[in-house]
PDB file of C-alpha atoms in Angstrom:
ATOM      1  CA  UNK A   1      14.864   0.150 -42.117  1.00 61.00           C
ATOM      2  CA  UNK A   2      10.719   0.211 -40.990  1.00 61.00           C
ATOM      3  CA  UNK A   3      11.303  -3.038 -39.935  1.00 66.00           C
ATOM      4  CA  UNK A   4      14.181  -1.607 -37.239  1.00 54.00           C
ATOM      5  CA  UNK A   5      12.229   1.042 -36.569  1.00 53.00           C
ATOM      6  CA  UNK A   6       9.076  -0.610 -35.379  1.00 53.00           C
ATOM      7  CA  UNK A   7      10.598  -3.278 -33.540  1.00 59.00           C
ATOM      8  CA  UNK A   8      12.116  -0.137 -31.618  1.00 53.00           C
ATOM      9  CA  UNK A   9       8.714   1.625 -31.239  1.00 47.00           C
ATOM     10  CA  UNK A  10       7.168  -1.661 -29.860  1.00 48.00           C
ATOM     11  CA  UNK A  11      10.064  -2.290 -27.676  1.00 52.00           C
ATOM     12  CA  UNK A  12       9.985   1.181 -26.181  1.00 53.00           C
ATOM     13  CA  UNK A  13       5.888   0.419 -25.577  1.00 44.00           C
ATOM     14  CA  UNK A  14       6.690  -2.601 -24.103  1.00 52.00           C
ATOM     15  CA  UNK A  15       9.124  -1.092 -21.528  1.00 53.00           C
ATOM     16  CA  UNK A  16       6.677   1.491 -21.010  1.00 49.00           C
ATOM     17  CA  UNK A  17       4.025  -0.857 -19.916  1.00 51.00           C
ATOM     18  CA  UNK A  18       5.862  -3.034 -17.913  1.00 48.00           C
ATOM     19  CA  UNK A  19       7.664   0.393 -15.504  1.00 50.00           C
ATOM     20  CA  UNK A  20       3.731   1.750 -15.348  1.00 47.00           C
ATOM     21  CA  UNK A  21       2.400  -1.921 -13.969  1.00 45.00           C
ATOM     22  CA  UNK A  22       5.163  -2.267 -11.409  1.00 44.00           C
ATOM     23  CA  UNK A  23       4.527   1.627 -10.295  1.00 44.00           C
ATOM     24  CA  UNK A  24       0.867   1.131 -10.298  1.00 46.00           C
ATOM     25  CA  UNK A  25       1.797  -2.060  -7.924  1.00 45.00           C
ATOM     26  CA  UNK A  26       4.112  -0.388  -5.598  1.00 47.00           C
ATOM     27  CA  UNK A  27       2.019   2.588  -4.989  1.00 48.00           C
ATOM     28  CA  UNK A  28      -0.749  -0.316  -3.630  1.00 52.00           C
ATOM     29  CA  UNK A  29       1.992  -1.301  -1.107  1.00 55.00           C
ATOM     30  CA  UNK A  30       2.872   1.763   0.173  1.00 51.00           C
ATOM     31  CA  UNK A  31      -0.737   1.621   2.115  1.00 77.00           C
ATOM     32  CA  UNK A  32       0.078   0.606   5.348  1.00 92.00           C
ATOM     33  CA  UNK A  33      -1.230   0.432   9.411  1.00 94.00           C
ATOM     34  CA  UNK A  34      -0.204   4.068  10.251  1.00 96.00           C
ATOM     35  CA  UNK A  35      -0.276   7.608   8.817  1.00 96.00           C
ATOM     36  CA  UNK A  36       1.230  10.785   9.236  1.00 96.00           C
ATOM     37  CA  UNK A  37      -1.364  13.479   9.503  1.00 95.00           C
ATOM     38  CA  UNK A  38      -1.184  17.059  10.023  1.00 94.00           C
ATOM     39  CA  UNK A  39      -1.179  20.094   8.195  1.00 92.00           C
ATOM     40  CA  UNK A  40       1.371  18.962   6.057  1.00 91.00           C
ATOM     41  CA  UNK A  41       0.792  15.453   5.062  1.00 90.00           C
ATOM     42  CA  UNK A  42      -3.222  15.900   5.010  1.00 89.00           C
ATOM     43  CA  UNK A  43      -5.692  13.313   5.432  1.00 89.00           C
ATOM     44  CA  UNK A  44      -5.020  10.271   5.743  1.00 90.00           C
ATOM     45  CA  UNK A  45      -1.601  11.700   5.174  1.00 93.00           C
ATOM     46  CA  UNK A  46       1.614   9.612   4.909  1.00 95.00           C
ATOM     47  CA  UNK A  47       0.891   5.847   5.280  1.00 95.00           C
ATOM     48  CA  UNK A  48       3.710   3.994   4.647  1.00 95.00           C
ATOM     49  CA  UNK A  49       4.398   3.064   8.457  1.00 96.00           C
ATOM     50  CA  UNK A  50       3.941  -0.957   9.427  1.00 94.00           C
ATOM     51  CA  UNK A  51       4.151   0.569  12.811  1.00 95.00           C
ATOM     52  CA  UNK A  52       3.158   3.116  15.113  1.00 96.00           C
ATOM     53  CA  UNK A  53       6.266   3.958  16.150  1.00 96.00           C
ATOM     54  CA  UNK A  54       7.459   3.892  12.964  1.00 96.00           C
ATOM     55  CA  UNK A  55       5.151   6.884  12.304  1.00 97.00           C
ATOM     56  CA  UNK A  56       5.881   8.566  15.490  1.00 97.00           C
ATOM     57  CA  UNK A  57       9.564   9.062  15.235  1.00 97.00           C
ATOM     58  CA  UNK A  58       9.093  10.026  11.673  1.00 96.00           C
ATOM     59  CA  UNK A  59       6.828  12.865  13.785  1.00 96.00           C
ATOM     60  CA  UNK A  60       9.039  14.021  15.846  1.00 95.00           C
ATOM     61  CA  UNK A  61       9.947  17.558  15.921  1.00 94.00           C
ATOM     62  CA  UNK A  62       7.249  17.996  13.884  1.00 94.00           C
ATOM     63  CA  UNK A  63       3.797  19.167  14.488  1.00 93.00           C
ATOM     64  CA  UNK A  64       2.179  15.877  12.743  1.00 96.00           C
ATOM     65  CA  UNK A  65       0.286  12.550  14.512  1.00 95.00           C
ATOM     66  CA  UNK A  66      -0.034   9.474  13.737  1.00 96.00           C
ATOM     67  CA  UNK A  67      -3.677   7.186  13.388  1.00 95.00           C
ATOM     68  CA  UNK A  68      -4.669   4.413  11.608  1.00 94.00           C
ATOM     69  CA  UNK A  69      -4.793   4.122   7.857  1.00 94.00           C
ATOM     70  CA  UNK A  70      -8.193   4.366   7.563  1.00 91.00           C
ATOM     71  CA  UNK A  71      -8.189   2.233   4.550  1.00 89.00           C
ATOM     72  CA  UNK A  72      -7.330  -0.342   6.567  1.00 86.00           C
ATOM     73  CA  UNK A  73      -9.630   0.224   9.476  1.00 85.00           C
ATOM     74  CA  UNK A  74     -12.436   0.300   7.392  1.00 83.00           C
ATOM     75  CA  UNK A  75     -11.565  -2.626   4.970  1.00 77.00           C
ATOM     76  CA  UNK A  76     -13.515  -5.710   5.360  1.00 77.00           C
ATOM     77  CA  UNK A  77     -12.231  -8.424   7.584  1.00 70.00           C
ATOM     78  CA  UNK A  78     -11.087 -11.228   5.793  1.00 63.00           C
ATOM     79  CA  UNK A  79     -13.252 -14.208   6.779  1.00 56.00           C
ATOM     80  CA  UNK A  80     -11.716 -17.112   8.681  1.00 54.00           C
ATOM     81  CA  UNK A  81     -12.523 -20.478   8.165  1.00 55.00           C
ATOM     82  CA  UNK A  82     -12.236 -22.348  11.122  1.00 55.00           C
ATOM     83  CA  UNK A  83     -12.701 -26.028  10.803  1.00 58.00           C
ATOM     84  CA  UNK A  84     -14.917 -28.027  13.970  1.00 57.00           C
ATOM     85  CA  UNK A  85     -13.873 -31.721  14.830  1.00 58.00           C
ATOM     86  CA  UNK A  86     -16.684 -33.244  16.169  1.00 57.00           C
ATOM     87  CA  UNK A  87     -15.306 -35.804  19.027  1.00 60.00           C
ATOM     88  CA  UNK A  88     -17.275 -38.958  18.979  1.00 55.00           C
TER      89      UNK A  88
END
């Protein structure tokens, strides 16, 4: 009966850990290029727009804007590596 019973418990612990990664993972990829802003949403506000128009008809009758997630405009660009041929 123990046996049952803590096989449950971890099971339940399990499942718990595994629904807290995957919400920890989609809140990352809510961040996206625009955000609502105003007096409702804040600052930065809503961004979970891929694009700005996205953003601005979700605006629309209201009295938000849209900018730029500023997480994004401030994040480091990723370096690219550009290879150079030499012609000889």
């Amino acid at each position: 009966m123990h046996r049952h019973l803590a096989i449950a418990v971890l099971a339940a612990v399990s499942a718990l850990a595994v629904a807290a990664t995957s919400t920890a993972a989609s809140a990352t990829e809510v961040q996206d290029t625009y955000c609502l802003q105003g007096r409702q949403s804040g600052y930065p506000g809503n961004c979970e727009f891929s694009t700005y128009e996205q953003c601005l008809a979700t605006a629309s009758g209201t009295n938000e804007s849209c900018g730029i997630n500023p997480m994004r405009a401030y994040a480091p660009q990723q370096q690219r590596h550009v290879l150079h041929h030499s012609r000889d």
